[in-house]
Coordinates of C-alpha atoms in Angstrom, one line a residue:
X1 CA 0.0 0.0 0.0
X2 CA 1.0 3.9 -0.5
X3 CA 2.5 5.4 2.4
X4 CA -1.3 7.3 2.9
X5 CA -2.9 4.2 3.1
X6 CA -0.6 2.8 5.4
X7 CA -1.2 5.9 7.9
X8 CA -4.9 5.6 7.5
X9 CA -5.2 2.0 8.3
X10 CA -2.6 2.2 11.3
X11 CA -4.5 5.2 12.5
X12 CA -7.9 3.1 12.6
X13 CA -6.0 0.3 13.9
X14 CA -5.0 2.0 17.0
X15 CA -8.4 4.0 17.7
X16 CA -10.0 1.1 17.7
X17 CA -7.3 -0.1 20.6
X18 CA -8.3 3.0 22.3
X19 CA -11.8 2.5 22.0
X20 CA -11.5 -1.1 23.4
X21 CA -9.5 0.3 26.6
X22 CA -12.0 3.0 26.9
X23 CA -15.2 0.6 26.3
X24 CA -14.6 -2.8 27.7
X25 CA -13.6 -2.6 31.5
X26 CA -16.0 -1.6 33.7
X27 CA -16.1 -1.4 37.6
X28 CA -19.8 -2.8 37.1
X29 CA -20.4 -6.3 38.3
X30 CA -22.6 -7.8 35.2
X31 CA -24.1 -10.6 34.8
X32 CA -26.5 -12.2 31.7
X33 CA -29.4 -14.7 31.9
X34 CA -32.2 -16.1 30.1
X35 CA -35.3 -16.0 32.6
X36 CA -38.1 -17.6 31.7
X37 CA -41.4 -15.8 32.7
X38 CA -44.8 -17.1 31.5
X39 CA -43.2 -18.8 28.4
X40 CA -41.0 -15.3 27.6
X41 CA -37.6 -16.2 27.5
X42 CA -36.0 -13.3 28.3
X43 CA -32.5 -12.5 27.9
X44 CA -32.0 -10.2 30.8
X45 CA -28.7 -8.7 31.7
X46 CA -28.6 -7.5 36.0
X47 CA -26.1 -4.8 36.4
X48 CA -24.8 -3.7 40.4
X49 CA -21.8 -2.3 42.1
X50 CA -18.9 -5.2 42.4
X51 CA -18.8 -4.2 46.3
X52 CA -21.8 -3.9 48.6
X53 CA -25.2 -5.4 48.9
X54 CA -28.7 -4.2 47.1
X55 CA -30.6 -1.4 48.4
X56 CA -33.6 -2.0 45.9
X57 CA -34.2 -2.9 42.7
X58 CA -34.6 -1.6 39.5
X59 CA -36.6 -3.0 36.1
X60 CA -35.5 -0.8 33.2
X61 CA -36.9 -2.2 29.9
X62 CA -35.6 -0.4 26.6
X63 CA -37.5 1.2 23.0
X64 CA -38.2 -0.2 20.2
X65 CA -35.7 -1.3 17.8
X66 CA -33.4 -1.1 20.8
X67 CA -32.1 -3.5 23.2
X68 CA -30.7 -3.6 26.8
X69 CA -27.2 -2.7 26.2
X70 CA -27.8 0.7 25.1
X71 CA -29.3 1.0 27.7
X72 CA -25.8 0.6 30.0
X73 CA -25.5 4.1 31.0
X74 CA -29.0 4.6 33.2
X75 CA -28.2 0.9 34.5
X76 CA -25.0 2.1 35.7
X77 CA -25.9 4.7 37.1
X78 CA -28.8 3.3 38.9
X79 CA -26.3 0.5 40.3
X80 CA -24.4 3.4 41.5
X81 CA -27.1 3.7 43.8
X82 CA -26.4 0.2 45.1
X83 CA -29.5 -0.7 43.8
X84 CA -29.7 -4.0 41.5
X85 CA -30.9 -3.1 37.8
X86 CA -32.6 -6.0 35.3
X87 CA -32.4 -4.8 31.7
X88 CA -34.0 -7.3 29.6
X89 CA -33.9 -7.7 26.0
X90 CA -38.0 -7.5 25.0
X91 CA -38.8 -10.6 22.7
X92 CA -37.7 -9.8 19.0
X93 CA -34.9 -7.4 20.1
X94 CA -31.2 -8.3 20.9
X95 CA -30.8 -12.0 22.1
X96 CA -34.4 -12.5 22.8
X97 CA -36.4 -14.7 20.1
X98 CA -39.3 -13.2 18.8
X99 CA -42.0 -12.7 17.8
X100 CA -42.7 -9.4 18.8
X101 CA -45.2 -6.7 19.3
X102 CA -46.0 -4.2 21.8
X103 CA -48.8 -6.3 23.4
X104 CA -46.5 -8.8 22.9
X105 CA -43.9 -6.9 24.2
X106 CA -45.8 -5.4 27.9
X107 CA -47.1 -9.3 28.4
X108 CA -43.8 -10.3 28.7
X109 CA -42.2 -7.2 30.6
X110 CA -45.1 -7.4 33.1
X111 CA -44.1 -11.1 33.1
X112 CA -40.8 -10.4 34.3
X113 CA -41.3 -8.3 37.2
X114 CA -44.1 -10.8 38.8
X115 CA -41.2 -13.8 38.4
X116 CA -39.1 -11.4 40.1
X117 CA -41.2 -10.8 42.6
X118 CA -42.5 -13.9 43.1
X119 CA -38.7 -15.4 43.1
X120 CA -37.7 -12.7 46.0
X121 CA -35.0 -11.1 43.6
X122 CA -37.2 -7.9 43.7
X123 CA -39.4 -6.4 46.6
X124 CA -42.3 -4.6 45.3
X125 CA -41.8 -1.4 48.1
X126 CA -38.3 -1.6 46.7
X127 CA -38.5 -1.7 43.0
X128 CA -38.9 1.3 40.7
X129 CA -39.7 0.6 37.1
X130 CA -37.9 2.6 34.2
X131 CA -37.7 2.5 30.6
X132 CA -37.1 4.6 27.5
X133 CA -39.8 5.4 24.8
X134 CA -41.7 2.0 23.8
X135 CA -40.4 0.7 27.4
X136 CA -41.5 4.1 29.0
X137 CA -45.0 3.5 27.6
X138 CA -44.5 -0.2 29.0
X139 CA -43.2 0.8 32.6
X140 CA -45.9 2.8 32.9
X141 CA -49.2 0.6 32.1
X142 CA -47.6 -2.5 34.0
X143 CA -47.1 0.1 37.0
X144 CA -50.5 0.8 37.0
X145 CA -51.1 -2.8 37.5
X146 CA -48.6 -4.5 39.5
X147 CA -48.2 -1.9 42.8
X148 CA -44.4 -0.8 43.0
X149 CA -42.4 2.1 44.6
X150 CA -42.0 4.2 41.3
X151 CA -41.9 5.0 38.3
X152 CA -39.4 6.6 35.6
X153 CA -40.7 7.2 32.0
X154 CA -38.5 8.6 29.9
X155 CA -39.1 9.9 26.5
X156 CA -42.8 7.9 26.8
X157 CA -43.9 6.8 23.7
X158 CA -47.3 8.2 22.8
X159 CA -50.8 6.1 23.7
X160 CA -53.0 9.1 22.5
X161 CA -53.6 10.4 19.5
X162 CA -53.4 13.8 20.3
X163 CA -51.1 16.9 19.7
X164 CA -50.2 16.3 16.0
X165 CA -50.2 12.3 16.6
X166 CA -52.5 9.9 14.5
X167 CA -53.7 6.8 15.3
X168 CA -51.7 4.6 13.5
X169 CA -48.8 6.2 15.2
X170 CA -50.2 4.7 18.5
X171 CA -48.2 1.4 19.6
X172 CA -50.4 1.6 22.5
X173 CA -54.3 2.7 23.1
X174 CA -56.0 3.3 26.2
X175 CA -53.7 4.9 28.4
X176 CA -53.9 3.8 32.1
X177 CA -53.7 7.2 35.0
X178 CA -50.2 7.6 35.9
X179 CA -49.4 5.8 39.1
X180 CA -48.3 7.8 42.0
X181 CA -44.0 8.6 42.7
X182 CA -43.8 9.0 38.6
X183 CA -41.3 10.9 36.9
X184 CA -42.0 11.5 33.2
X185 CA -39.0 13.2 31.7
X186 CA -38.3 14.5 27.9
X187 CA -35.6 16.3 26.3
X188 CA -36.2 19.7 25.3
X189 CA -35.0 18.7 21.2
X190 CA -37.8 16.3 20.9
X191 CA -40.7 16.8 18.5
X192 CA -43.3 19.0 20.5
X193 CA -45.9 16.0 19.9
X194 CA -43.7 13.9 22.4
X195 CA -43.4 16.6 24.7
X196 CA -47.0 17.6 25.0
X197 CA -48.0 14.1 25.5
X198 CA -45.6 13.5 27.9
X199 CA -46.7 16.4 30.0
X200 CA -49.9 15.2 29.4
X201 CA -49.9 11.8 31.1
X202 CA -48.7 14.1 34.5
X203 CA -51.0 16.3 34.2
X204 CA -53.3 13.6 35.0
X205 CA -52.3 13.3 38.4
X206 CA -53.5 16.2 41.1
X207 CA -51.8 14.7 44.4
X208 CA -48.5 16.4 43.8
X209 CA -46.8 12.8 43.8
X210 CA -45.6 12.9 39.7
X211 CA -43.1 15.5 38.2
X212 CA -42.4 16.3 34.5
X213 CA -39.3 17.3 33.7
X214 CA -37.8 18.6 30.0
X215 CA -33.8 17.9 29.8
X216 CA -32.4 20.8 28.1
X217 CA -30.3 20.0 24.7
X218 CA -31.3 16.4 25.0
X219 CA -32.7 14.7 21.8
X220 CA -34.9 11.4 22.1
X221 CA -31.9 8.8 21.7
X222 CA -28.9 11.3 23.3
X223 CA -31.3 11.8 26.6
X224 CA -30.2 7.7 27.2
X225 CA -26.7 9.1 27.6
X226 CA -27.3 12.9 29.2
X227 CA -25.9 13.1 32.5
X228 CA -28.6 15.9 33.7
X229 CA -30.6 13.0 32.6
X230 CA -29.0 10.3 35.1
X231 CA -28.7 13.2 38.1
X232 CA -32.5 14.0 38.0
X233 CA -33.5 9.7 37.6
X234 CA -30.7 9.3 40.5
X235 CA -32.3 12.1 42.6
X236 CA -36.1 10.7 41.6
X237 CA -34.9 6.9 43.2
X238 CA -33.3 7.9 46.1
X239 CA -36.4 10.4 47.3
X240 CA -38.5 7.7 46.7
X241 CA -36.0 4.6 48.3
X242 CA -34.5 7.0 51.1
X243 CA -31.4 6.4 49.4
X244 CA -28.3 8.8 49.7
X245 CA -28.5 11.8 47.4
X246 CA -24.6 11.3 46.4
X247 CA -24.3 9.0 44.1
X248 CA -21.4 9.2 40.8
X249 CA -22.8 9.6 37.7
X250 CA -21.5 6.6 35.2
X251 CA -18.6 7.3 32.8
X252 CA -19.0 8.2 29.4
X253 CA -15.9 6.3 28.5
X254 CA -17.7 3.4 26.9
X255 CA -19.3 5.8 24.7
X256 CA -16.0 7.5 23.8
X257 CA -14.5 4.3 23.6
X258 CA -17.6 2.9 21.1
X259 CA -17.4 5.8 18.4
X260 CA -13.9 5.8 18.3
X261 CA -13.5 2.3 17.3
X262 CA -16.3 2.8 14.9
X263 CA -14.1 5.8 12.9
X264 CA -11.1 3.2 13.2
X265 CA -13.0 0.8 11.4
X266 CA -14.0 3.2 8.8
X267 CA -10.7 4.3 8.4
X268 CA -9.7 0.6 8.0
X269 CA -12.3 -0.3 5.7
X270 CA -11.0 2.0 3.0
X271 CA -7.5 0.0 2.3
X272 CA -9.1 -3.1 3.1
X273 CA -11.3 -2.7 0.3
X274 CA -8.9 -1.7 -1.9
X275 CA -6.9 -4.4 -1.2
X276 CA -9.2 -7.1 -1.3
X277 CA -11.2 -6.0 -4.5
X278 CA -8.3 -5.4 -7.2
X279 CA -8.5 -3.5 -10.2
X280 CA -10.4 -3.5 -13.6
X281 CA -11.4 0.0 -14.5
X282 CA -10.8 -0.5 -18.6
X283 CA -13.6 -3.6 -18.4
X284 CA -16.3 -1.1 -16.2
X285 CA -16.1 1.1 -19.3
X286 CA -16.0 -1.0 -21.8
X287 CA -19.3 -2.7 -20.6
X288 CA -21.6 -0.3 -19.3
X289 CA -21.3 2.6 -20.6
X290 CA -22.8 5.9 -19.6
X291 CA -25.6 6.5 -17.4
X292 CA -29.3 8.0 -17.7
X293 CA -29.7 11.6 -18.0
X294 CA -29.8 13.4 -14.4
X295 CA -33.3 14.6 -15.1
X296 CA -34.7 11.4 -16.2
X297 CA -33.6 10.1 -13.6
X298 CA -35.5 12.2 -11.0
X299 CA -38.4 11.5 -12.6
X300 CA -37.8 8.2 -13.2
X301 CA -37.7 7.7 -9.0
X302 CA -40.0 10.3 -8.0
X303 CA -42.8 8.5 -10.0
X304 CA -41.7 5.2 -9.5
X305 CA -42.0 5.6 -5.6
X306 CA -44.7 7.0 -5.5
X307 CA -46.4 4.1 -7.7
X308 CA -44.1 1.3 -5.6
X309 CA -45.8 3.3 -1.9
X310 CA -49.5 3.0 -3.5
X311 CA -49.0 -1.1 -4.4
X312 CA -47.9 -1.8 -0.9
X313 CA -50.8 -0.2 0.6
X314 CA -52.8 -3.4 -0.9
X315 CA -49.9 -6.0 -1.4
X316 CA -46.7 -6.2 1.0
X317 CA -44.8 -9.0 -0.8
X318 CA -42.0 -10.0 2.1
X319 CA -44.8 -10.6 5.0
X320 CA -42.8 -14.1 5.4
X321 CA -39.2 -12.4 6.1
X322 CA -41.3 -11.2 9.1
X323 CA -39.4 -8.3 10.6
X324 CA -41.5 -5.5 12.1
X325 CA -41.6 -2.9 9.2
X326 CA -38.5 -4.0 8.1
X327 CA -40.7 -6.4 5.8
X328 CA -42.4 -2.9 4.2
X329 CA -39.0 -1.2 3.5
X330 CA -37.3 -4.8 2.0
X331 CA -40.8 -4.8 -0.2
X332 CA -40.6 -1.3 -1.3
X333 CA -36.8 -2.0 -2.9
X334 CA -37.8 -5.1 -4.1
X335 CA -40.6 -4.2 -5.8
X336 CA -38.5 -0.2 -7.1
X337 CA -35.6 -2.6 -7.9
X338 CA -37.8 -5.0 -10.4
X339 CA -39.2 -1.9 -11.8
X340 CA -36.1 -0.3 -12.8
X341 CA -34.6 -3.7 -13.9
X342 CA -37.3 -3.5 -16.3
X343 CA -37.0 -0.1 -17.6
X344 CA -33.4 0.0 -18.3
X345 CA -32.9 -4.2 -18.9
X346 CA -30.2 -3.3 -21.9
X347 CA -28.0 -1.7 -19.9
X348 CA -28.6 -3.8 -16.7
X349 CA -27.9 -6.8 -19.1
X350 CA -24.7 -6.0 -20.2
X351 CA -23.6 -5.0 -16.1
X352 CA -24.6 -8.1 -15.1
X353 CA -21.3 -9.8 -16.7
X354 CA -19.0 -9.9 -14.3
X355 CA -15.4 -11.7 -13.2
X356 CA -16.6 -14.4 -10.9
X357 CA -13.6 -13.1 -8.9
X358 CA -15.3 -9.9 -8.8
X359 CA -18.1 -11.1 -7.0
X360 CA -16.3 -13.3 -4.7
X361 CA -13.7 -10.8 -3.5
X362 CA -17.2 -8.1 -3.2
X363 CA -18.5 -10.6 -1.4
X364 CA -15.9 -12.0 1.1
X365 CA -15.6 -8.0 1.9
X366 CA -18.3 -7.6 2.7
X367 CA -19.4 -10.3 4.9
X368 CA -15.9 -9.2 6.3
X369 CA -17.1 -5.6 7.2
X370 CA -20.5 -6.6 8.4
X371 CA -18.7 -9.3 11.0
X372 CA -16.6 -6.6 12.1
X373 CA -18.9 -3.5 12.8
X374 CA -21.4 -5.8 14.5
X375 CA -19.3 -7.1 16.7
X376 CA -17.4 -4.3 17.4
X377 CA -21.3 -2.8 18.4
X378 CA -21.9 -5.6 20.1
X379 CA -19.4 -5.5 22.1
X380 CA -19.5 -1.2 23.0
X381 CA -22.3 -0.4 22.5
X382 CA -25.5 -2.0 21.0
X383 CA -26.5 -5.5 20.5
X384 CA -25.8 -5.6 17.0
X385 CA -24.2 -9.7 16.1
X386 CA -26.7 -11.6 14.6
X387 CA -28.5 -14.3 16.0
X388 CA -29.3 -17.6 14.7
X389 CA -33.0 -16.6 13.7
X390 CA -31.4 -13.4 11.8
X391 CA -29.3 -15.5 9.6
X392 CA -31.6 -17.6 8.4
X393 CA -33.3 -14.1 7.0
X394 CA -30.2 -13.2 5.8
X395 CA -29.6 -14.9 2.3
X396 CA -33.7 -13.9 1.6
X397 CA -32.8 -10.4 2.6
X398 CA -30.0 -10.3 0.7
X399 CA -32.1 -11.8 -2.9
X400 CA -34.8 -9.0 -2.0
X401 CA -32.2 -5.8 -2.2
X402 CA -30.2 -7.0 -4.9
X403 CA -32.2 -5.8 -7.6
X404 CA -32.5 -1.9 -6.4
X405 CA -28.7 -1.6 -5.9
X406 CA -28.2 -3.3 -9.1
X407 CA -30.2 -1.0 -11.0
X408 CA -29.2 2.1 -9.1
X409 CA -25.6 1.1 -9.9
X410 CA -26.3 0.3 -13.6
X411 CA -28.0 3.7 -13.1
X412 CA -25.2 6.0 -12.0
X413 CA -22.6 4.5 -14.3
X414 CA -18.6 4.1 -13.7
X415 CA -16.7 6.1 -11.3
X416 CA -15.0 8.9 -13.1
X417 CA -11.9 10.6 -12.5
X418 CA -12.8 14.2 -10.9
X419 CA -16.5 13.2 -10.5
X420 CA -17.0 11.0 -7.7
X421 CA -18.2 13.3 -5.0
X422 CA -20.9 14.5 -7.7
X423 CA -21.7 10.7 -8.1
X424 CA -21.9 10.3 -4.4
X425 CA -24.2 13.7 -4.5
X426 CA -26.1 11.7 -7.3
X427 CA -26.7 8.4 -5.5
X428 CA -27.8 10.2 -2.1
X429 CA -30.0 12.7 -3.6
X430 CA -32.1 9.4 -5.7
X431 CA -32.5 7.5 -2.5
X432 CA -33.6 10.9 -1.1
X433 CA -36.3 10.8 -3.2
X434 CA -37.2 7.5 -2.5
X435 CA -37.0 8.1 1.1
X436 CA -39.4 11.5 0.6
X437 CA -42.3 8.5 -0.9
X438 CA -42.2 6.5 1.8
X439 CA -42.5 9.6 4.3
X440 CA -45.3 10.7 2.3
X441 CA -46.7 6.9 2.9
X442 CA -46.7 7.7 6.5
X443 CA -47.7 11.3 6.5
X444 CA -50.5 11.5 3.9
X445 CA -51.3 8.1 3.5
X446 CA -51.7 7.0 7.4
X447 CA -50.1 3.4 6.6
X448 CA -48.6 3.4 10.0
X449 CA -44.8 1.9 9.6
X450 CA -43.2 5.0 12.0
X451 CA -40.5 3.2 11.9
X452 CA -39.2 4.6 8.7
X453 CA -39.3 8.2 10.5
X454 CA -37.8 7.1 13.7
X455 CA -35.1 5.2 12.3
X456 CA -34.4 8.4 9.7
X457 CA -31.4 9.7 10.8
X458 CA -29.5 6.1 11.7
X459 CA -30.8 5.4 8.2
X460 CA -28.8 8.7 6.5
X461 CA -25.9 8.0 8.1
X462 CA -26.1 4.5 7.4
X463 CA -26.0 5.4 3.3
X464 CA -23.6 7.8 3.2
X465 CA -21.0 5.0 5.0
X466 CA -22.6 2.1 2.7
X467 CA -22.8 4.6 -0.4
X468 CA -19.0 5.7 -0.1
X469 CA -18.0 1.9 0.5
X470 CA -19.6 0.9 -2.8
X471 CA -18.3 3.4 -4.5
X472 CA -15.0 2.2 -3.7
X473 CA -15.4 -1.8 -4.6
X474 CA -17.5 0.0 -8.0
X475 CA -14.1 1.5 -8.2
X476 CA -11.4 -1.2 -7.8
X477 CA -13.6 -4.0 -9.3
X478 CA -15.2 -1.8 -12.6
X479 CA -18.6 -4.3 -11.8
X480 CA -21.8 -3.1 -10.9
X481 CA -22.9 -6.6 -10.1
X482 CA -20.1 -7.0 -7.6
X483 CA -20.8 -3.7 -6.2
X484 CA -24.5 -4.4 -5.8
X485 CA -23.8 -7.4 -3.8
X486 CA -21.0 -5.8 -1.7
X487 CA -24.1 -3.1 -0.6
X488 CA -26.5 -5.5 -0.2
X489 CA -24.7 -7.9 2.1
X490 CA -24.2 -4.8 3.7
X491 CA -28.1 -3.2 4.2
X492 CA -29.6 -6.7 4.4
X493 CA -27.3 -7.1 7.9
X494 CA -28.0 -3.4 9.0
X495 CA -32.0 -4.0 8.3
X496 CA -31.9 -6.9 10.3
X497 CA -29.5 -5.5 13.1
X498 CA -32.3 -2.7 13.6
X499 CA -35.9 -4.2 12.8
X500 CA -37.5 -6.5 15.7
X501 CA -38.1 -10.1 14.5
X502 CA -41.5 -10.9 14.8

């Protein structure tokens, strides 16, 4: 490799060294189980101080498309406490087998508490129940059911429709009264729907015994890891325990230690690929040519979207992969993808030849990548390896994206000298468009899969890495059919890292 290269990759190497001696140790005593509770086999994780015995207990259950281990930095800090925290994975999320849905999902949290209780690892006048968005919806209605000290709801996920929020945008309906000793808490970036509802659900409550509370400059994923955040849940669970108002706030190292390790990787990623994938630029332009006009091909996507969005609104083709929403977004490329196979099937013909050792060194890297990010994840910071029951989606996945990333990269054409940034500009902008249909599913059409909105942002940043990646192997290997697979090996992992099985 040039010398450049060789800087890049051995700076990536050692930040992800860093990030593993920020991430990994912890003074935190954790332990993982499966408990089984009513038939939900829950994988739960209980996290306390090495030294000292348990002053209380706390249940924290996590959102959706989440699972416990993001949720390390309130369990640390309640274990700070000396209390003794159960984060559970909810069924269809992390290392708990589906299937899941948010009835599904309260059954089994409610589950869990009353086999703690009934075991004697919990006492009722000692427990507080906590959880973020989908699980602060959850804490709440099982609190209102099963008598406990408290309750801490943060970022609640709506059960009205009220404020700007529709009914299909409900995971929950009938909203129980707020039980007594609640804190509701929000941060001050979130949409004012959230907000207003959350205020809403204390506003029920005349006795003086629940508190709202907006965390200022704290958006609905970043609240998880806003120390303001952590003082005022601290504070909340010792008034209510009689606990001692001193306790440390949790480090932020694993979080330090998480995103650096993630840049090392995408620093290494770079010469890996170029390495691994060769060279064959002369054979790219000999074969496919130049692309569509830019114009055409606005149209082209703006239309076909649209038409793609109305279809599944009667036919949703990938029911069976059965991953909650994910099975709307793998139908809406599947069906896009056919469609433009069809419009432009000369040129798409002639992409389709490719080396065999194209497609094998494409795909070897990126298998490669996906192993590595998840596990690095998985290991920091979110429960991202994949089980057993997402690997058996995996190669069905995979079948079902091909065919939009093969036409988009037929589409765009070969990556020429001076121009990639404007391809890159190009490649975003069309999914963009895409993107703006299935919004306009949810916004004007009521079809209910909020997922696609709540999981915007991960999903931007998500292209742009997988995007830049592909652009490289379209690079080195001059095949758009090798370049296709690369980015579909790697969205088909990502869709199932972050959809719920169910």
């Amino acid at each position: 490799m040039k010398s450049r290269k060789f800087i890049r990759a051995s700076a990536g190497v050692l930040l992800c060294a860093a990030g593993y001696w920020l991430a990994v140790p912890t003074p935190y005593r954790e332990r993982s189980f499966v408990i089984d509770a009513a038939g939900c086999r829950l994988a739960t994780t209980i996290v306390e101080r090495r030294e000292g015995g348990s002053q209380g207990s706390v249940l924290l259950f996590h959102g959706i498309s989440a699972n416990k281990k993001i949720m390390s930095y309130f369990a640390r800090g309640f274990a700070e406490q000396g209390l003794r925290v159960y984060v559970p994975d909810l069924p269809g999320h992390g290392r708990t087998p589906g299937p899941f849905s948010p009835a599904r999902a309260e059954q089994c949290g409610e589950a869990l508490l009353r086999e703690l209780l009934g075991r004697g690892m919990a006492d009722a006048n000692r427990t507080i129940l906590a959880g973020h968005s989908m699980g602060g919806a959850i804490a709440e209605r099982i609190a209102s059911r099963v008598q406990v000290a408290g309750l801490i709801s943060i970022s609640p996920a709506p059960m009205r429709a009220a404020h700007g929020v529709t009914a299909e945008k409900v995971l929950f309906g009938d909203p129980p009264d707020l039980p007594p000793h609640s804190l509701v808490m929000v941060g001050s970036l979130e949409l004012e729907s959230m907000r207003a509802n959350a205020a809403d659900l204390v506003a029920t409550r005349s006795d003086g015994t629940a508190k709202y509370m907006e965390i200022r400059g704290a958006s609905h994923v970043s609240v998880l890891f806003n120390s303001a955040a952590m003082r005022t849940s601290q504070e909340w669970s010792a008034q209510i325990l009689n606990l001692p108002a001193t306790a440390a706030l949790p480090s932020h190292r694993p979080l330090i230690g998480a995103l650096a390790g993630f840049v090392g990787i995408l620093l290494i990623a770079g010469p890996f690929l170029r390495e691994t994938a060769g060279k064959n630029r002369n054979e790219e332009i000999a074969a496919t040519g130049a692309s569509a006009g830019m114009p055409r091909l606005f149209v082209e996507f703006a239309a076909g979207s649209v038409l793609i969005v109305l279809v599944l609104r009667i036919w949703i083709p990938l029911k069976a992969i059965r991953l909650f929403q994910g099975d709307y977004l793998a139908s809406f490329l599947l069906l896009f993808g056919a469609l433009l196979l069809v419009m432009h099937w000369s040129g798409v013909r002639s992409a389709l030849s490719s080396s065999p050792r194209h497609l094998l060194a494409a795909g070897f890297a990126g298998i490669v990548l996906l192993l590595i990010a998840t596990a690095w994840f998985d290991l920091t910071f979110y429960e991202a390896w994949l089980t057993g029951a997402k690997w058996a989606r995996f190669p069905f996945l995979l079948l079902a994206l091909f065919p939009y990333l093969m036409a988009e990269e037929t589409l765009l054409g070969p990556v020429e000298r001076g121009k990639k940034w404007r391809r890159l500009a190009l490649a975003l902008s069309l999914r963009l468009i895409a993107w703006g249909a299935l919004m306009a599913g949810i916004v004007i059409l009521h079809n209910g899969e909020i997922l696609m909105g709540l999981l915007a942002l991960y999903m931007g940043v998500f292209n742009l890495i997988q995007r830049s990646s592909m652009d490289i192997v379209r690079n080195e290997t001059g095949s758009a059919a090798a370049t296709a697979l690369f980015g579909a090996i790697l969205l088909a992992g990502f869709c199932l890292v972050i959809f719920p099985l169910t």
